[in-house]
Amino acid sequence: MRYLTFALCKGRLAKKTMELLEKVGITCEEMKDPDTRKLIFVNEERKLKFFLAKGPDVPTYVEYGAADIGVVGKDVILEENRRMYEVLDLGYGKCRMCVCGPESARNLLKKQELIRVATKYPHIARNYFYDQKHQTVEIIKLNGSIELAPIVGLSEVIVDIVETGSTLRENGLKVLEEICPLSARMVVNQVSMKMENDRIGKLIQELKAVL
């Protein structure tokens, strides 16, 4: 039997995923060692391998078959736009992708004016404004604190993930439009789904039963 390989998003999502897998009898003790320098973790009994990756890299590993299965946020799936199957909403890591800005920007969105949008998610922003709203915007890609952009006049609005909204409120910004809800999703390589249909299908059913 070949190994099934999981690519997990580093941090909270990986921890929550391992807790979920334990509910269906899948454990990986060596992942629990906080001092480990290992990159790949193995469950020999179930012939499973696990590795941790940065969120945006998980869909890449899955698309190219370096991982059979991945767990990553819906925001990353939408932004990376890779060829793979999204098979399960795991229900944790819930938040929203939103258009945010000062109250004064609400009118600009309604009037469909040409505005600047700062974001870490240019693909999602472009899809929302161009394809859904049919509004022409200038999209500015940033990597750091997106909330800064409208405050210093770089952009009129931002497209970003909103969990509690406290950072927005502290900086005089608010949610102006909601793009979509987000949560952790399980994704599967297209070839793996055919080759290992029984094993992967069984795992999906087991997880559905405990969700």
Coordinates of N, CA and C in Angstrom, one line a residue:
M1 N 0.8 -1.2 0.0 CA 0.0 0.0 0.0 C 0.9 1.2 0.0
R2 N 0.6 2.2 -0.9 CA 1.4 3.4 -0.9 C 0.9 4.4 0.2
Y3 N 1.8 5.3 0.5 CA 1.4 6.3 1.5 C 0.5 7.3 1.0
L4 N -0.5 7.8 1.8 CA -1.3 9.0 1.4 C -0.6 10.1 2.2
T5 N -0.3 11.2 1.4 CA 0.4 12.4 2.0 C -0.5 13.6 2.2
F6 N -0.5 14.1 3.4 CA -1.3 15.3 3.7 C -0.4 16.5 3.8
A7 N -0.8 17.6 3.2 CA -0.1 18.9 3.4 C -1.0 19.8 4.2
L8 N -0.5 20.2 5.4 CA -1.3 20.9 6.3 C -0.8 22.4 6.5
C9 N -1.7 23.3 6.6 CA -1.4 24.7 6.8 C -0.8 24.9 8.2
K10 N 0.4 25.4 8.2 CA 1.1 25.7 9.5 C 0.2 26.4 10.5
G11 N 0.4 26.1 11.8 CA -0.2 26.9 12.8 C -1.6 26.3 13.3
R12 N -2.5 27.2 13.6 CA -3.8 26.8 14.2 C -4.5 25.8 13.3
L13 N -4.5 26.0 12.0 CA -5.3 25.1 11.1 C -4.7 23.6 11.2
A14 N -3.4 23.5 11.3 CA -2.8 22.2 11.4 C -3.2 21.5 12.7
K15 N -3.1 22.3 13.8 CA -3.5 21.8 15.1 C -4.9 21.3 15.1
K16 N -5.8 22.1 14.6 CA -7.3 21.8 14.6 C -7.5 20.5 13.7
T17 N -6.7 20.5 12.6 CA -6.9 19.3 11.7 C -6.5 18.0 12.3
M18 N -5.3 18.1 13.1 CA -4.9 16.8 13.8 C -5.9 16.4 14.9
E19 N -6.5 17.4 15.5 CA -7.5 17.1 16.5 C -8.7 16.4 15.9
L20 N -9.1 16.9 14.7 CA -10.2 16.3 14.0 C -9.9 14.9 13.5
L21 N -8.6 14.7 13.0 CA -8.2 13.4 12.5 C -8.2 12.4 13.7
E22 N -7.8 12.8 14.8 CA -7.8 11.9 16.0 C -9.2 11.4 16.3
K23 N -10.2 12.2 16.0 CA -11.6 11.7 16.3 C -12.0 10.5 15.4
V24 N -11.2 10.4 14.2 CA -11.5 9.2 13.4 C -10.4 8.2 13.5
G25 N -9.6 8.3 14.6 CA -8.6 7.3 14.8 C -7.2 7.5 14.1
I26 N -7.0 8.7 13.6 CA -5.7 8.9 12.9 C -4.9 9.8 13.8
T27 N -3.7 9.3 14.2 CA -2.9 10.1 15.1 C -1.5 10.1 14.5
C28 N -0.7 11.1 14.9 CA 0.7 11.2 14.5 C 1.5 11.7 15.7
E29 N 2.0 10.8 16.6 CA 2.6 11.3 17.8 C 3.8 12.2 17.6
E30 N 4.6 11.9 16.6 CA 5.8 12.7 16.4 C 5.6 14.1 16.1
M31 N 4.3 14.4 15.6 CA 4.0 15.8 15.3 C 3.8 16.6 16.6
K32 N 3.6 15.9 17.7 CA 3.3 16.6 19.0 C 4.5 17.1 19.7
D33 N 5.7 16.7 19.2 CA 7.0 17.1 19.8 C 7.3 18.6 19.4
P34 N 7.2 19.5 20.4 CA 7.4 21.0 20.0 C 8.8 21.3 19.6
D35 N 9.8 20.4 19.9 CA 11.2 20.7 19.6 C 11.6 20.0 18.3
T36 N 10.8 19.3 17.7 CA 11.2 18.5 16.5 C 11.7 19.4 15.3
R37 N 12.6 18.9 14.6 CA 13.1 19.6 13.4 C 12.7 18.9 12.2
K38 N 11.9 17.8 12.4 CA 11.5 17.0 11.2 C 10.6 17.7 10.3
L39 N 10.6 17.4 9.0 CA 9.8 18.1 8.0 C 8.6 17.2 7.6
I40 N 8.8 15.8 7.7 CA 7.8 14.9 7.3 C 7.5 13.9 8.5
F41 N 6.3 13.8 8.8 CA 5.8 12.9 9.9 C 5.0 11.7 9.4
V42 N 5.2 10.6 10.0 CA 4.7 9.3 9.4 C 3.8 8.6 10.4
N43 N 2.7 8.1 9.9 CA 1.9 7.1 10.7 C 2.0 5.8 9.9
E44 N 2.9 4.9 10.4 CA 3.2 3.7 9.6 C 2.0 2.8 9.6
E45 N 1.2 2.7 10.7 CA 0.1 1.8 10.8 C -0.9 2.1 9.7
R46 N -1.2 3.4 9.4 CA -2.3 3.7 8.4 C -1.6 4.1 7.1
K47 N -0.3 4.0 7.0 CA 0.4 4.4 5.8 C 0.1 5.8 5.4
L48 N 0.3 6.8 6.3 CA 0.0 8.2 6.1 C 1.3 9.0 6.4
K49 N 1.5 10.1 5.6 CA 2.5 11.0 5.8 C 1.9 12.4 6.0
F50 N 2.5 13.2 6.8 CA 2.1 14.6 7.0 C 3.2 15.6 6.9
F51 N 3.0 16.7 6.2 CA 4.0 17.8 6.3 C 3.3 19.1 6.5
L52 N 4.0 20.1 7.0 CA 3.5 21.4 7.3 C 4.0 22.4 6.2
A53 N 3.1 23.2 5.7 CA 3.5 24.2 4.7 C 2.9 25.5 4.9
K54 N 3.4 26.6 4.3 CA 2.7 27.9 4.4 C 1.4 27.8 3.6
G55 N 0.4 28.5 4.1 CA -0.9 28.4 3.5 C -0.9 28.5 2.0
P56 N -0.4 29.5 1.4 CA -0.4 29.6 -0.1 C 0.2 28.5 -0.8
D57 N 1.1 27.8 -0.2 CA 1.9 26.7 -0.8 C 1.1 25.4 -0.8
V58 N 0.1 25.2 0.1 CA -0.6 24.0 0.2 C -1.3 23.6 -1.1
P59 N -2.1 24.5 -1.8 CA -2.7 24.1 -3.1 C -1.7 23.7 -4.1
T60 N -0.5 24.3 -4.1 CA 0.5 24.0 -5.1 C 1.0 22.6 -4.9
Y61 N 1.3 22.2 -3.6 CA 1.7 20.8 -3.4 C 0.6 19.8 -3.8
V62 N -0.7 20.2 -3.6 CA -1.8 19.3 -3.9 C -2.0 19.2 -5.4
E63 N -1.9 20.3 -6.1 CA -2.1 20.3 -7.6 C -1.1 19.5 -8.3
Y64 N 0.2 19.6 -7.8 CA 1.3 18.9 -8.5 C 1.5 17.4 -8.0
G65 N 0.6 17.0 -7.0 CA 0.7 15.6 -6.5 C 1.7 15.3 -5.5
A66 N 2.4 16.4 -5.0 CA 3.4 16.2 -3.9 C 2.6 15.8 -2.6
A67 N 1.4 16.2 -2.6 CA 0.5 15.9 -1.5 C -0.8 15.4 -2.1
D68 N -1.4 14.3 -1.6 CA -2.6 13.8 -2.1 C -3.8 14.6 -1.5
I69 N -3.7 15.0 -0.3 CA -4.7 15.8 0.4 C -4.1 17.0 1.1
G70 N -4.9 18.1 1.1 CA -4.5 19.3 1.7 C -5.6 19.9 2.6
V71 N -5.2 20.6 3.6 CA -6.2 21.3 4.4 C -5.7 22.8 4.5
V72 N -6.6 23.7 4.0 CA -6.2 25.1 3.9 C -7.5 26.0 3.9
G73 N -7.3 27.2 4.2 CA -8.4 28.2 4.2 C -9.0 28.4 2.8
K74 N -10.3 28.7 2.8 CA -11.0 28.9 1.5 C -10.4 30.2 0.8
D75 N -9.9 31.1 1.6 CA -9.3 32.3 1.0 C -8.1 32.0 0.1
V76 N -7.3 31.0 0.6 CA -6.1 30.6 -0.2 C -6.6 29.8 -1.4
I77 N -7.6 29.0 -1.3 CA -8.1 28.3 -2.5 C -8.6 29.2 -3.5
L78 N -9.3 30.3 -3.2 CA -9.8 31.2 -4.1 C -8.7 32.0 -4.7
E79 N -7.7 32.4 -3.9 CA -6.6 33.3 -4.4 C -5.6 32.5 -5.3
E80 N -5.3 31.2 -4.9 CA -4.3 30.5 -5.7 C -4.9 29.9 -6.9
N81 N -6.2 29.5 -6.9 CA -7.0 29.1 -8.1 C -6.3 27.9 -8.8
R82 N -6.0 26.9 -8.0 CA -5.3 25.7 -8.5 C -6.2 24.6 -8.9
R83 N -5.8 23.7 -9.8 CA -6.6 22.6 -10.2 C -6.6 21.5 -9.2
M84 N -7.7 21.3 -8.5 CA -7.8 20.2 -7.5 C -9.3 20.2 -7.1
Y85 N -9.6 19.1 -6.3 CA -11.0 19.0 -5.9 C -11.1 19.5 -4.4
E86 N -12.1 20.4 -4.2 CA -12.5 20.8 -2.8 C -13.6 19.9 -2.4
V87 N -13.3 19.0 -1.4 CA -14.2 17.9 -1.0 C -15.0 18.1 0.3
L88 N -14.5 19.0 1.2 CA -15.1 19.1 2.5 C -14.9 20.4 3.1
D89 N -16.0 21.0 3.7 CA -15.9 22.2 4.5 C -15.7 21.7 5.9
L90 N -14.6 22.0 6.6 CA -14.3 21.4 7.9 C -14.9 22.3 9.0
G91 N -15.4 23.5 8.7 CA -16.2 24.3 9.6 C -15.4 25.1 10.6
Y92 N -14.1 24.9 10.7 CA -13.3 25.8 11.7 C -12.5 26.8 10.9
G93 N -11.9 27.8 11.6 CA -11.2 28.9 11.0 C -12.2 29.8 10.3
K94 N -13.4 29.9 10.9 CA -14.4 30.7 10.2 C -14.1 32.2 10.2
C95 N -14.3 32.9 9.1 CA -14.2 34.3 9.0 C -14.8 34.8 7.7
R96 N -14.7 36.0 7.3 CA -15.3 36.5 6.1 C -14.3 37.3 5.2
M97 N -14.4 37.2 3.9 CA -13.6 38.1 3.0 C -14.5 39.3 2.8
C98 N -14.0 40.5 3.0 CA -14.9 41.7 3.0 C -14.2 42.9 2.3
V99 N -15.0 43.8 1.8 CA -14.5 45.1 1.4 C -14.7 46.0 2.6
C100 N -13.6 46.7 3.0 CA -13.7 47.5 4.2 C -13.1 48.9 3.9
G101 N -13.5 49.8 4.7 CA -13.0 51.2 4.5 C -13.7 52.1 5.4
P102 N -13.4 53.4 5.3 CA -14.2 54.4 6.1 C -15.6 54.5 5.6
E103 N -16.5 55.0 6.4 CA -17.9 55.1 6.0 C -18.0 56.0 4.7
S104 N -17.1 56.9 4.6 CA -17.2 57.8 3.4 C -17.0 57.1 2.1
A105 N -16.4 55.9 2.1 CA -16.2 55.1 0.9 C -17.4 54.4 0.4
R106 N -18.4 54.3 1.3 CA -19.6 53.5 0.9 C -20.3 54.0 -0.4
N107 N -20.3 55.3 -0.5 CA -20.9 55.9 -1.7 C -20.2 55.6 -3.0
L108 N -18.8 55.6 -2.9 CA -18.0 55.3 -4.0 C -18.2 53.9 -4.6
L109 N -18.6 53.0 -3.7 CA -18.9 51.6 -4.1 C -20.2 51.5 -4.7
K110 N -21.2 52.3 -4.2 CA -22.5 52.3 -4.8 C -22.5 53.0 -6.2
K111 N -21.7 54.0 -6.3 CA -21.7 54.8 -7.6 C -20.8 54.2 -8.7
Q112 N -20.2 53.1 -8.3 CA -19.3 52.4 -9.2 C -18.2 53.3 -9.7
E113 N -17.6 54.1 -8.9 CA -16.6 55.0 -9.3 C -15.2 54.3 -9.4
L114 N -14.3 54.8 -10.1 CA -13.0 54.2 -10.2 C -12.3 54.5 -8.9
I115 N -12.0 53.4 -8.2 CA -11.3 53.6 -6.9 C -10.1 52.7 -6.8
R116 N -9.2 52.9 -5.8 CA -8.1 52.1 -5.6 C -8.4 51.1 -4.4
V117 N -8.0 49.9 -4.6 CA -8.3 48.8 -3.6 C -7.0 48.2 -3.2
A118 N -6.6 48.2 -1.9 CA -5.4 47.6 -1.4 C -5.8 46.2 -0.9
T119 N -4.9 45.2 -1.1 CA -5.3 43.9 -0.7 C -4.1 42.9 -0.7
K120 N -4.1 41.9 0.1 CA -3.2 40.8 0.0 C -3.7 39.8 -1.0
Y121 N -5.0 40.0 -1.5 CA -5.7 39.0 -2.3 C -6.1 39.6 -3.6
P122 N -5.2 39.9 -4.5 CA -5.5 40.6 -5.8 C -6.5 39.7 -6.7
H123 N -6.3 38.4 -6.7 CA -7.2 37.6 -7.5 C -8.6 37.7 -7.1
I124 N -8.8 37.5 -5.7 CA -10.2 37.6 -5.2 C -10.8 39.0 -5.4
A125 N -10.0 40.0 -5.2 CA -10.5 41.4 -5.4 C -10.9 41.7 -6.8
R126 N -10.0 41.2 -7.7 CA -10.3 41.4 -9.2 C -11.6 40.7 -9.6
N127 N -11.7 39.5 -9.1 CA -12.9 38.6 -9.4 C -14.1 39.3 -8.9
Y128 N -14.1 39.8 -7.7 CA -15.2 40.5 -7.1 C -15.6 41.7 -7.8
F129 N -14.7 42.6 -8.0 CA -15.0 43.9 -8.6 C -15.3 43.9 -10.1
Y130 N -14.4 43.1 -10.8 CA -14.6 43.1 -12.3 C -15.7 42.1 -12.7
D131 N -15.8 40.9 -12.1 CA -16.7 39.9 -12.6 C -18.1 40.0 -11.9
Q132 N -18.1 40.3 -10.7 CA -19.4 40.3 -10.0 C -20.0 41.7 -9.9
K133 N -19.2 42.7 -9.6 CA -19.8 44.1 -9.5 C -19.7 44.9 -10.8
H134 N -18.8 44.4 -11.7 CA -18.6 45.1 -13.0 C -18.2 46.6 -12.7
Q135 N -17.3 46.7 -11.8 CA -16.7 48.0 -11.4 C -15.2 48.0 -11.7
T136 N -14.8 49.0 -12.4 CA -13.3 49.1 -12.7 C -12.6 49.7 -11.5
V137 N -11.6 49.0 -11.0 CA -10.8 49.5 -9.9 C -9.3 49.3 -10.2
E138 N -8.5 50.1 -9.4 CA -7.1 49.8 -9.5 C -6.7 49.0 -8.3
I139 N -6.1 47.8 -8.5 CA -5.8 47.0 -7.4 C -4.3 47.1 -7.0
I140 N -4.1 47.4 -5.7 CA -2.7 47.5 -5.2 C -2.4 46.4 -4.3
K141 N -1.4 45.6 -4.6 CA -1.0 44.4 -3.8 C -0.1 44.9 -2.7
L142 N -0.5 44.5 -1.4 CA 0.3 44.8 -0.3 C 0.5 43.5 0.5
N143 N 1.6 43.5 1.4 CA 1.9 42.3 2.1 C 1.7 42.5 3.6
G144 N 1.7 43.7 4.1 CA 1.7 44.0 5.5 C 0.3 44.4 6.0
S145 N 0.2 45.3 7.0 CA -1.0 45.7 7.6 C -1.9 46.5 6.5
I146 N -2.9 45.8 6.0 CA -3.7 46.4 4.9 C -4.5 47.6 5.4
E147 N -4.9 47.5 6.7 CA -5.7 48.6 7.3 C -5.0 50.0 7.1
L148 N -3.7 50.0 7.0 CA -3.0 51.3 6.9 C -3.3 52.0 5.6
A149 N -3.6 51.2 4.5 CA -3.8 51.8 3.2 C -4.8 53.0 3.1
P150 N -6.0 52.8 3.6 CA -7.0 53.9 3.5 C -6.7 55.0 4.5
I151 N -6.0 54.7 5.6 CA -5.7 55.7 6.6 C -4.7 56.7 6.0
V152 N -3.7 56.2 5.3 CA -2.6 57.1 4.8 C -2.9 57.6 3.3
G153 N -4.1 57.2 2.8 CA -4.5 57.7 1.5 C -4.0 56.9 0.3
L154 N -3.5 55.7 0.5 CA -3.0 54.9 -0.6 C -4.2 54.3 -1.4
S155 N -5.3 54.0 -0.7 CA -6.4 53.4 -1.3 C -7.7 53.9 -0.7
E156 N -8.8 53.8 -1.4 CA -10.1 54.2 -0.8 C -10.7 53.1 0.1
V157 N -10.5 51.8 -0.4 CA -10.9 50.7 0.4 C -9.9 49.6 0.4
I158 N -10.2 48.5 1.2 CA -9.3 47.3 1.2 C -10.2 46.1 1.0
V159 N -9.6 45.0 0.6 CA -10.2 43.7 0.6 C -9.4 42.8 1.5
D160 N -10.0 42.3 2.6 CA -9.2 41.6 3.5 C -10.1 40.6 4.3
I161 N -9.5 39.7 5.1 CA -10.2 38.8 5.9 C -10.6 39.5 7.2
V162 N -11.9 39.3 7.6 CA -12.4 39.9 8.8 C -12.8 38.8 9.7
E163 N -12.3 38.8 11.0 CA -12.6 37.7 11.9 C -13.6 38.3 12.9
T164 N -13.1 39.3 13.8 CA -13.9 39.9 14.8 C -14.2 41.4 14.4
G165 N -13.4 42.0 13.6 CA -13.6 43.4 13.2 C -13.0 44.4 14.1
S166 N -12.3 43.9 15.2 CA -11.8 44.8 16.2 C -10.7 45.7 15.6
T167 N -9.8 45.1 14.8 CA -8.7 46.0 14.2 C -9.3 47.1 13.3
L168 N -10.4 46.7 12.6 CA -11.0 47.7 11.7 C -11.6 48.9 12.6
R169 N -12.3 48.5 13.6 CA -12.9 49.5 14.5 C -11.9 50.4 15.1
E170 N -10.8 49.8 15.6 CA -9.7 50.6 16.3 C -9.1 51.6 15.3
N171 N -9.3 51.4 14.0 CA -8.7 52.3 13.0 C -9.7 53.1 12.2
G172 N -10.9 53.1 12.8 CA -12.0 53.9 12.1 C -12.5 53.4 10.8
L173 N -12.4 52.1 10.6 CA -12.8 51.4 9.4 C -14.0 50.5 9.7
K174 N -14.7 50.1 8.7 CA -15.8 49.2 8.9 C -16.0 48.3 7.7
V175 N -16.8 47.2 7.8 CA -17.1 46.3 6.7 C -18.2 47.1 5.9
L176 N -17.9 47.2 4.6 CA -18.8 47.9 3.7 C -19.6 46.9 2.8
E177 N -18.9 45.8 2.4 CA -19.5 44.8 1.6 C -18.9 43.5 2.0
E178 N -19.7 42.4 2.0 CA -19.1 41.1 2.3 C -19.0 40.3 0.9
I179 N -17.8 39.8 0.7 CA -17.6 39.0 -0.6 C -18.0 37.6 -0.4
C180 N -17.5 36.9 0.6 CA -17.9 35.5 0.8 C -17.5 35.0 2.2
P181 N -18.1 34.0 2.7 CA -17.7 33.4 4.0 C -16.5 32.5 3.8
L182 N -15.7 32.3 4.8 CA -14.4 31.5 4.7 C -14.4 30.5 5.8
S183 N -13.7 29.4 5.6 CA -13.4 28.4 6.6 C -12.4 27.4 6.1
A184 N -11.9 26.5 6.9 CA -10.9 25.5 6.5 C -11.6 24.5 5.6
R185 N -10.9 24.1 4.5 CA -11.5 23.1 3.5 C -10.4 22.0 3.3
M186 N -11.0 20.8 3.0 CA -10.1 19.7 2.6 C -10.1 19.7 1.1
V187 N -8.9 19.6 0.5 CA -8.7 19.5 -1.0 C -8.0 18.3 -1.3
V188 N -8.2 17.8 -2.6 CA -7.6 16.5 -3.0 C -7.1 16.6 -4.4
N189 N -5.9 16.1 -4.6 CA -5.3 16.0 -5.9 C -6.2 15.2 -6.9
Q190 N -6.3 15.7 -8.1 CA -7.3 15.1 -9.0 C -6.9 13.6 -9.4
V191 N -5.6 13.4 -9.6 CA -5.2 12.0 -9.9 C -5.3 11.1 -8.7
S192 N -5.0 11.6 -7.5 CA -5.1 10.8 -6.3 C -6.5 10.4 -6.1
M193 N -7.5 11.3 -6.4 CA -8.9 11.0 -6.2 C -9.3 9.8 -7.0
K194 N -8.7 9.6 -8.2 CA -9.0 8.5 -9.0 C -8.3 7.2 -8.5
M195 N -7.0 7.4 -8.3 CA -6.1 6.2 -7.9 C -6.5 5.7 -6.5
E196 N -6.8 6.6 -5.6 CA -7.0 6.1 -4.2 C -8.4 6.5 -3.8
N197 N -9.4 6.3 -4.7 CA -10.8 6.7 -4.5 C -11.3 6.0 -3.2
D198 N -11.1 4.7 -3.0 CA -11.7 4.0 -1.9 C -11.2 4.6 -0.5
R199 N -9.8 4.7 -0.4 CA -9.2 5.2 0.8 C -9.6 6.7 1.1
I200 N -9.6 7.5 0.1 CA -9.9 8.9 0.3 C -11.4 9.1 0.6
G201 N -12.2 8.3 -0.2 CA -13.6 8.4 0.0 C -14.0 8.0 1.4
K202 N -13.4 6.9 1.9 CA -13.7 6.4 3.2 C -13.3 7.5 4.3
L203 N -12.2 8.1 4.1 CA -11.7 9.1 5.0 C -12.7 10.3 5.0
I204 N -13.2 10.7 3.9 CA -14.1 11.8 3.8 C -15.4 11.5 4.5
Q205 N -15.9 10.3 4.3 CA -17.1 9.8 5.0 C -16.9 9.8 6.5
E206 N -15.8 9.3 7.0 CA -15.5 9.2 8.4 C -15.5 10.7 9.0
L207 N -14.8 11.6 8.3 CA -14.8 13.0 8.8 C -16.1 13.6 8.8
K208 N -16.9 13.4 7.8 CA -18.3 13.9 7.7 C -19.1 13.5 8.9
A209 N -18.9 12.3 9.4 CA -19.6 11.7 10.5 C -19.3 12.4 11.8
V210 N -18.1 13.0 11.9 CA -17.7 13.6 13.2 C -17.8 15.1 13.2
L211 N -18.1 15.7 12.0 CA -18.2 17.1 11.9 C -19.5 17.6 12.4

